[in-house]
XYZ file of C-alpha atoms in Angstrom:
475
model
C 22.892 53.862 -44.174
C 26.125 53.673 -42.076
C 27.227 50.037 -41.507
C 28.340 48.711 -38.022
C 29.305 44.872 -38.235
C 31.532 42.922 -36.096
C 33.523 39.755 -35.378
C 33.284 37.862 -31.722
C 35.269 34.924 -31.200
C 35.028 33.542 -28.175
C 38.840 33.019 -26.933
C 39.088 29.125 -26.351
C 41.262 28.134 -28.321
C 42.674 29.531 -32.156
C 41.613 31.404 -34.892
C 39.756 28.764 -36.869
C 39.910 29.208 -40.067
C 36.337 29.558 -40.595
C 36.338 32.126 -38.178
C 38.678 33.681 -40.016
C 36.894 33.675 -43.148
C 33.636 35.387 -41.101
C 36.247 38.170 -40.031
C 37.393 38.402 -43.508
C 33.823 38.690 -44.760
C 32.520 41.656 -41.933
C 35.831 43.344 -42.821
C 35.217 43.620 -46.574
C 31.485 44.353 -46.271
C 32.436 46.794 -43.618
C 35.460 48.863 -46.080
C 32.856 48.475 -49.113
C 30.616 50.835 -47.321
C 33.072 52.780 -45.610
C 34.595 53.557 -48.993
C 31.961 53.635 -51.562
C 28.505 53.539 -49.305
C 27.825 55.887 -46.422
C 29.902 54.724 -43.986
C 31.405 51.367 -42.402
C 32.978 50.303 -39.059
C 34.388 47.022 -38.454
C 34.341 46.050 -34.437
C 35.956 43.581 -32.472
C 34.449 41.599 -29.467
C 35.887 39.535 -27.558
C 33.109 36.633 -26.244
C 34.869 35.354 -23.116
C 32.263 34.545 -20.815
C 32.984 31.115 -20.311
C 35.632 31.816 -18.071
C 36.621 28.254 -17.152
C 37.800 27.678 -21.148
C 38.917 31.322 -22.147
C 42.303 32.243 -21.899
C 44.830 35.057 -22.535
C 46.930 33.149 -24.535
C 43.929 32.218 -26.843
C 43.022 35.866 -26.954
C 46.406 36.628 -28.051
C 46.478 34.079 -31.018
C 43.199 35.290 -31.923
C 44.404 38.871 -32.218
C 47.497 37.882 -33.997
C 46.232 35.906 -36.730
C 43.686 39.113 -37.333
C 46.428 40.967 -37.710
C 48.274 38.998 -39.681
C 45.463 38.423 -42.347
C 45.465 42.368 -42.373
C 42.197 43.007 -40.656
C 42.292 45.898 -39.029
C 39.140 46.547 -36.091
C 38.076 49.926 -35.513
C 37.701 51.702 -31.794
C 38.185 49.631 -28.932
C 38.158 45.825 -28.360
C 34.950 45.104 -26.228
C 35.169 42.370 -23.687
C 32.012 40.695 -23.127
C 32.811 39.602 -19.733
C 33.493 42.893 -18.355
C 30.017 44.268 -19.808
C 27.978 41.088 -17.374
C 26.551 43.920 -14.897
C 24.923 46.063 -18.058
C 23.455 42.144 -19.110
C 22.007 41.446 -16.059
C 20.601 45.114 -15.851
C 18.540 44.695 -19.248
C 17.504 41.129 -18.045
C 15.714 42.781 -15.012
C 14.270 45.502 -17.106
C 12.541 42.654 -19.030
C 11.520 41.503 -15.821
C 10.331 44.712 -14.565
C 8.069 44.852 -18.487
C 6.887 41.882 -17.903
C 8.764 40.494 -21.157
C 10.767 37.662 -18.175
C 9.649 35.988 -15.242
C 11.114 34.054 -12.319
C 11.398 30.399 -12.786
C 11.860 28.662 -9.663
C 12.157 24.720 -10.955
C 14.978 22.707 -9.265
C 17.447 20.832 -11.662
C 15.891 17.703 -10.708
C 11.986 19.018 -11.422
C 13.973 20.395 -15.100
C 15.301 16.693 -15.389
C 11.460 15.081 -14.327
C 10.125 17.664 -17.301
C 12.904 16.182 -19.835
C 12.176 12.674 -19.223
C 7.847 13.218 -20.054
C 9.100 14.974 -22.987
C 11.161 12.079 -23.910
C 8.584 9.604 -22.881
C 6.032 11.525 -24.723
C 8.003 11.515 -27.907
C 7.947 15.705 -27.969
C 10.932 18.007 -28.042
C 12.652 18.161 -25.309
C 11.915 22.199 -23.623
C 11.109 23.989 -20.945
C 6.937 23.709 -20.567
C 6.000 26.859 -18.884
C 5.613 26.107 -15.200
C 6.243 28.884 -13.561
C 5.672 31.576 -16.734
C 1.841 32.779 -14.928
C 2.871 31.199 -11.465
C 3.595 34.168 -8.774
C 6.971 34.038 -6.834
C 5.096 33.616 -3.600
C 4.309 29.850 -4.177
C 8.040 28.738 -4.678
C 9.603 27.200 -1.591
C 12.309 28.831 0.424
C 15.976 28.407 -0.714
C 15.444 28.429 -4.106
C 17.535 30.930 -6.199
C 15.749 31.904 -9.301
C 16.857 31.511 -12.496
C 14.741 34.650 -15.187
C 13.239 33.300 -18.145
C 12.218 35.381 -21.454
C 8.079 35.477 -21.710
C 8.849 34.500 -25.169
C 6.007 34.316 -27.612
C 3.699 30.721 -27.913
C 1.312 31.723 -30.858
C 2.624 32.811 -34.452
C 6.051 32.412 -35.953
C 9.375 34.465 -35.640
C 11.077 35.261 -39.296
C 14.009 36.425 -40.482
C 15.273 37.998 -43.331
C 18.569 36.535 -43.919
C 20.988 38.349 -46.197
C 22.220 35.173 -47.466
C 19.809 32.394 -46.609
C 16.725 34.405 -47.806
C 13.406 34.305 -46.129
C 13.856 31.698 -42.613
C 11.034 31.003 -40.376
C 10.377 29.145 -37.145
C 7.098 28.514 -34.941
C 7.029 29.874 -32.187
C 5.261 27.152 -30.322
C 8.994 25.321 -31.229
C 10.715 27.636 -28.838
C 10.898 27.725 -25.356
C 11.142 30.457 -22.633
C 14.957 30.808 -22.784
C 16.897 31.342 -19.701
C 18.854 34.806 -19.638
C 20.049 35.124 -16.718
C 21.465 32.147 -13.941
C 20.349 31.875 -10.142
C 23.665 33.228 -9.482
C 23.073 36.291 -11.389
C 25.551 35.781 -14.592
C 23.824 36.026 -18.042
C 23.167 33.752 -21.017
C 24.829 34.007 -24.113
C 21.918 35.218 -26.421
C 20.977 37.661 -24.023
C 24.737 39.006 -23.758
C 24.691 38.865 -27.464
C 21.867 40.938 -27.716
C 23.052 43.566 -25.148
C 26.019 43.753 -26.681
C 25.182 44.363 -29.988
C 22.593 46.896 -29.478
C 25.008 48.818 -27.577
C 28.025 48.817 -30.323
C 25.142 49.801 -33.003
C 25.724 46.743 -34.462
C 23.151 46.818 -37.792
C 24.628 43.558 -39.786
C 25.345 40.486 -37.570
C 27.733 38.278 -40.585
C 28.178 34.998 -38.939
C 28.740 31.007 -39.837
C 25.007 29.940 -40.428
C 25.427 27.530 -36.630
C 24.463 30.523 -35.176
C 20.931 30.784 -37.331
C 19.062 28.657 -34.305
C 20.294 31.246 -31.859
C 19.088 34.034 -34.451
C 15.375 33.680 -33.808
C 15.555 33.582 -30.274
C 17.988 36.767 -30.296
C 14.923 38.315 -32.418
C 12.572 37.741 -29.629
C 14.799 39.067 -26.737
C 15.363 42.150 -29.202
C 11.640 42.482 -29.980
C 10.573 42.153 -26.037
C 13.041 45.062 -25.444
C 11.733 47.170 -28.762
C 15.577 47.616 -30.119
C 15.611 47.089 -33.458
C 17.059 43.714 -34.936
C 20.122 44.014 -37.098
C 20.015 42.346 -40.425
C 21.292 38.879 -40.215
C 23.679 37.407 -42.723
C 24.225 33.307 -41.851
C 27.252 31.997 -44.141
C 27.792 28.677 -45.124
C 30.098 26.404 -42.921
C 33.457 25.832 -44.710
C 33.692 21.677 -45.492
C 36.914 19.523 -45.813
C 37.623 17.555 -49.086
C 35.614 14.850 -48.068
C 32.572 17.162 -47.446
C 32.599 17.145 -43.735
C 32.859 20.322 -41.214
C 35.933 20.912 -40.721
C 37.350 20.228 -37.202
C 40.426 19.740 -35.367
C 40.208 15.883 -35.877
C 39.884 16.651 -39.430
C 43.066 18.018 -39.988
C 44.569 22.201 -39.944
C 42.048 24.351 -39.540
C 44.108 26.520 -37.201
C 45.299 30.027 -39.257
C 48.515 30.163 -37.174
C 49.528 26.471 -38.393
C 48.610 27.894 -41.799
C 51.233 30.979 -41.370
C 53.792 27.755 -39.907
C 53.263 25.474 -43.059
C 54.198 28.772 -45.149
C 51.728 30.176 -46.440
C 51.612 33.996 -47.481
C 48.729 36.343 -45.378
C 47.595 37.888 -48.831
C 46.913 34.031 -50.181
C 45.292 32.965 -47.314
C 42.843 35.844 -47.370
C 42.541 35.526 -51.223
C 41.230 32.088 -51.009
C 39.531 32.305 -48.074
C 37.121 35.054 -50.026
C 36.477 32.861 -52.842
C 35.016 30.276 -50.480
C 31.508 30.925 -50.816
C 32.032 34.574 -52.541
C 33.319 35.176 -56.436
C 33.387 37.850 -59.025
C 33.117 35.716 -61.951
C 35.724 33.576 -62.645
C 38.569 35.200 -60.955
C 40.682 33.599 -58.762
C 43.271 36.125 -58.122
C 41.521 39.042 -56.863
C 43.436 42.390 -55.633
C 41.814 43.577 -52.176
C 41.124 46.628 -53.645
C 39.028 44.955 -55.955
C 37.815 42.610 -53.405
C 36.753 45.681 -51.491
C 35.308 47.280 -54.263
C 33.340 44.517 -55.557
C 32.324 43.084 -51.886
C 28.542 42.623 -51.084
C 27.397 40.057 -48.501
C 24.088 39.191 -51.025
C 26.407 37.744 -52.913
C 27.810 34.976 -51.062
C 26.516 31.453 -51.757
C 23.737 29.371 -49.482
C 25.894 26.116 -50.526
C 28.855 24.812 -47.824
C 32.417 25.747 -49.204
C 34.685 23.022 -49.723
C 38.668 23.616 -48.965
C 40.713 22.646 -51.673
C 44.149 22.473 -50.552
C 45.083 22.019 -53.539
C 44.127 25.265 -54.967
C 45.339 27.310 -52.011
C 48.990 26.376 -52.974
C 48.370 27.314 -56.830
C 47.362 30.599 -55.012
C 49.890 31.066 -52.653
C 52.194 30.238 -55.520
C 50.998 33.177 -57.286
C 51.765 35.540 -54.327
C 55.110 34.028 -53.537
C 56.278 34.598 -57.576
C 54.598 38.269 -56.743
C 56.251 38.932 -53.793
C 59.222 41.418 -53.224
C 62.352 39.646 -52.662
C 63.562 41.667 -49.569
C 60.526 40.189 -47.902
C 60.413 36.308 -48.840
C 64.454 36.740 -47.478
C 63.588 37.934 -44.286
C 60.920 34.909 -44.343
C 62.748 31.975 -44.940
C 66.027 33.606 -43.323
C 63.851 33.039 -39.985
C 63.344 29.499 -40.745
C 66.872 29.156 -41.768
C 68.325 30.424 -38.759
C 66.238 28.591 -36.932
C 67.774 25.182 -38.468
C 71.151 25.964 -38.579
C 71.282 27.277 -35.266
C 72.871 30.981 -36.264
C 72.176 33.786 -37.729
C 72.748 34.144 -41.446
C 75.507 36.433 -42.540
C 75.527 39.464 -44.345
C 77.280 37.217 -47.139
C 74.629 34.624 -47.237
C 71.702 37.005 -46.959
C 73.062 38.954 -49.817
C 73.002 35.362 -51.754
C 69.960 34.500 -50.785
C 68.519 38.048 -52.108
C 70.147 37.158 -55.398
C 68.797 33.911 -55.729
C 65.534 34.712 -55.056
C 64.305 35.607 -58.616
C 65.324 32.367 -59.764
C 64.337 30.361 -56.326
C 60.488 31.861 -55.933
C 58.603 30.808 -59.485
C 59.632 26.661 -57.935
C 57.966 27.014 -54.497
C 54.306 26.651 -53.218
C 54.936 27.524 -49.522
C 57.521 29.522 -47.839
C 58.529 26.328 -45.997
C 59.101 24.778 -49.487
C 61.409 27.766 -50.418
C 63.381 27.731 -47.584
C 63.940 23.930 -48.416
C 64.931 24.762 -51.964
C 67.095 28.000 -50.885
C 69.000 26.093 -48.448
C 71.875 24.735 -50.321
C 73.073 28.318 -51.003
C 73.888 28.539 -47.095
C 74.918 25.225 -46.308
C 78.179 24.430 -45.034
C 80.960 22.698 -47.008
C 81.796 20.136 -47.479
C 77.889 19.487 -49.433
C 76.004 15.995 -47.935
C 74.329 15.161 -51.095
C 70.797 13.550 -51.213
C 71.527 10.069 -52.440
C 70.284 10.644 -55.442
C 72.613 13.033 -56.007
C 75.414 11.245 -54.465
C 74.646 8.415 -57.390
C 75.537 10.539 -59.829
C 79.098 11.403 -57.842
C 80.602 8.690 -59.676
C 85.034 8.220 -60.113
C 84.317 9.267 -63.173
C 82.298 11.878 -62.499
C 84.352 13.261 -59.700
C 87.474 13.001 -62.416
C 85.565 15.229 -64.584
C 84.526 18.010 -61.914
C 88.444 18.090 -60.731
C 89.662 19.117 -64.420
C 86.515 21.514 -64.649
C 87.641 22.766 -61.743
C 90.907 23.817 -63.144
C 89.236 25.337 -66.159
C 86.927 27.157 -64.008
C 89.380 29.030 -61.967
C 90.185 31.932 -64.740
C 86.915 32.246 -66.254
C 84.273 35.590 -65.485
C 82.362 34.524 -63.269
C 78.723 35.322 -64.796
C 76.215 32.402 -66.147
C 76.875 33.092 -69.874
C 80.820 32.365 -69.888
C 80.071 29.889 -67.352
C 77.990 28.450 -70.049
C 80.333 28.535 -72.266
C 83.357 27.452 -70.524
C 81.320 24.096 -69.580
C 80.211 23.232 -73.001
C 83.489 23.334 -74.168
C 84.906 21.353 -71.522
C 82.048 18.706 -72.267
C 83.201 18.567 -76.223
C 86.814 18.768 -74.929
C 86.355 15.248 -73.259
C 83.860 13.673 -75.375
C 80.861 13.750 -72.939
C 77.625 15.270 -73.368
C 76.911 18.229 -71.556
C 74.699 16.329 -68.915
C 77.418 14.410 -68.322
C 79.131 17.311 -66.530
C 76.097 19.451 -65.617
C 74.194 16.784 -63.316
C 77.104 16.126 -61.456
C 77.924 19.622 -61.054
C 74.603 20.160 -59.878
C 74.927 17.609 -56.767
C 77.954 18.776 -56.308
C 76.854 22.595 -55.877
C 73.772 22.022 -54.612
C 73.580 18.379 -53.094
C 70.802 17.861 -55.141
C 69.082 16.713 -58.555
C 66.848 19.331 -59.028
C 67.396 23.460 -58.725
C 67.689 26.520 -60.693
C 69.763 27.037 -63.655
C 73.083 25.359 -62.469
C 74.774 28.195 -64.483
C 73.023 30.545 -62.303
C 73.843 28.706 -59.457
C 77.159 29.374 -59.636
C 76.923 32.964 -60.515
C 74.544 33.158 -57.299
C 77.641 31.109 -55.051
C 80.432 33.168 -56.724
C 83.913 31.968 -57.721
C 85.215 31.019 -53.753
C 82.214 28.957 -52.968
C 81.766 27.027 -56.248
C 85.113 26.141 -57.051
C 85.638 25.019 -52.666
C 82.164 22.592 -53.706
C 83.574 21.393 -57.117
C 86.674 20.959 -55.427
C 85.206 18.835 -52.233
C 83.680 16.699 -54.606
C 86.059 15.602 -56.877
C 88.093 14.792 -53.593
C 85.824 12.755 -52.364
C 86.217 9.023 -53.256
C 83.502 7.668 -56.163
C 80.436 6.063 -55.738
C 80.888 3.412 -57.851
């Protein structure tokens, strides 16, 4: 059959990663049967009800990160607010049936029913006072709130696409409110509306949502829709094996873009939490699309290896085109300098890259390692660098210097040309090369020195060797 699935955030705050990962997941199951089933949409709702906490800003960051994991929604973005007259409709339609009922109890009456409970030692619910009581008997002033005529005898099941076979008692559940004395609905009922209306048939969600899923049965059963098929994932866990929260470190997928991380690695990794095929780790999205089915995702909580998402984005950076990790860390260049890059620099940068991108995790971590090649002269070494700037030292990079000045300017003569000087003088080649190195680069570690100064050409290298040898030693 044709599948209609959907993601609805509600637009409080970010896209949190898990969230993400439950977009991810609708969005593959939804492709898989678009391309090789009989059909498969992928909707987008936003849940913003709660109109004290949602915001257009958090709307906007929850769009953005969708788009920037590549998950594209099909038709129109349904607001759930603007759809509250159509909720309130069905819940007086219930009413009408006979499936709801007016319940006239005053907060305090609610409170004096919580307390029993709690003195009685039962669960704490709503006991049915006014669910065969006619409206006539309440007193005046009281605005009704409409309660489901849920079921008391039997059980409700569901057939969960990843948890298996779930089932409650009935005589667990209460008669659920769905829709306020002041006429706005409830979220299960809203949820219930809403998805019968978008022809939602799969309802892929973290498995918090599994309470709500057997009281969203009954509303759908009391208005004779038919249920979708539920799919309740696993909650993603932190290292130490609790949820993760926002006390508990990122979980925000715009803080993951910040801290440099590619779109394609995030959404790899984020499918391998709870889903595999085998033992890959690396998995195309064609393949992931191919190979997609929600019965396959584990009942166990993922746990978020950080660890493991840098050895992945790794793999995408070393992947990635070159043009495109330049325009990414040109950004956060910019940004630190304070000016634009020049054509000059950008065209170094570009020819750095191949040697630059196999020694970075994280774009951020690029950047870092890319900077030197745009940095202004004279070069502020690290101070382990600057240890190695020794008189003697410095004496050595002002004769290489000289040597330097007539030689092609391409790593292999380079090479050459510093080996020689090295026997010339009776050093050993690191002798030369590590100082050169800070002096280039400011640093102890980088690429190839020889293609360092191939990537700074003759001007640049020669005005760094020169700066340092003029500098006084750090012995």
């Amino acid at each position: 059959m044709s599948v209609t699935v959907r993601f609805a955030p509600s637009p409080t705050g970010f896209l949190h990663i898990g969230g993400a990962r439950t977009a991810l997941f609708n969005w593959l199951f939804a492709r898989h049967h678009q391309l090789y089933g009989d059909g498969g949409t992928f909707r987008l709702r936003i849940e913003d009800t709660d109109r004290l906490r949602s915001t257009p800003e958090a709307t906007k960051a929850i769009l953005d990160g969708l788009k920037w994991l590549g998950l594209d929604w099909d038709d129109e973005i349904v607001h759930q607010f603007e759809r509250a007259a159509r909720h309130a409709e069905v819940a007086r339609q219930l009413l009408a049936a006979g499936n709801a009922y007016y319940c006239y109890c005053t907060p305090a009456e609610l409170e004096a029913m919580r307390e029993r409970a709690r003195a009685e030692k039962r669960s704490v619910r709503y006991d049915g006072t006014w669910r065969d009581r006619d409206p006539s008997e309440a007193r005046p002033g009281i605005d009704p709130v409409i309660r489901l005529r849920a079921p008391q005898e039997g059980a409700t099941m569901i057939h969960d696409l990843v948890q298996g076979e779930v089932t409650v008692e009935n005589a667990q559940l209460d008669d659920l409110i769905i829709l306020r004395a002041d006429g706005t609905p409830t979220y299960n009922l809203s949820v219930v509306v809403d998805d019968h209306d978008m022809g939602i048939t799969h309802v892929i969600r973290g498995d918090d949502h599994l309470n709500n899923a057997f009281r969203q049965t009954q509303i759908y059963r009391a208005l004779d829709w038919s249920v979708p098929q539920f799919a309740h994932l696993p909650l993603i866990h932190d290292d130490a094996g609790a949820k993760m929260s926002k006390r508990r470190g990122t979980v925000a997928v715009d803080a993951f873009r910040d801290m440099g991380y590619l779109p394609e690695a995030l959404r790899n990794y984020l499918m391998r939490l709870g889903w595999s095929h085998g033992d890959d780790e690396i998995i195309a999205l064609d393949d992931a699309i191919r190979w997609f089915d929600i019965k396959d995702v584990n009942r166990g909580a993922a746990r978020f290896d950080q660890a493991k998402l840098d050895s992945v984005n790794a793999h995408y950076i070393r992947e990635a085109d070159d043009a495109r990790l330049l325009d990414l860390i040109a950004e956060r260049l910019s940004a630190e300098l304070a000016r634009p890059l020049s054509a000059a620099e950008r065209e170094r940068l570009l020819k750095a890259m191949p040697g630059l991108k196999p020694r970075a995790k994280t774009i951020v971590e690029l950047a870092e390692k890319a900077r030197f090649y745009v940095s202004a002269r004279p070069i502020r070494p690290a101070p382990d660098a600057a240890k190695l700037l020794t008189g003697e030292a410095r004496q050595l990079l002002g004769g290489l210097g000289e040597r330097l000045a007539e030689t092609e300017w391409e790593a292999a003569p380079l090479e050459q040309k510093l080996r020689d000087f090295a026997a010339a003088n009776g050093v050993k080649l690191g002798a030369v090369a590590q100082p050169l190195r800070a002096a280039l680069t400011g640093t102890t570690a980088s690429p190839g020195i020889f293609e360092v100064m191939e990537v700074l050409g003759r001007d640049e290298a020669l005005g760094r060797i020169a700066d340092a040898a003029a500098e006084p030693g750090a012995d």
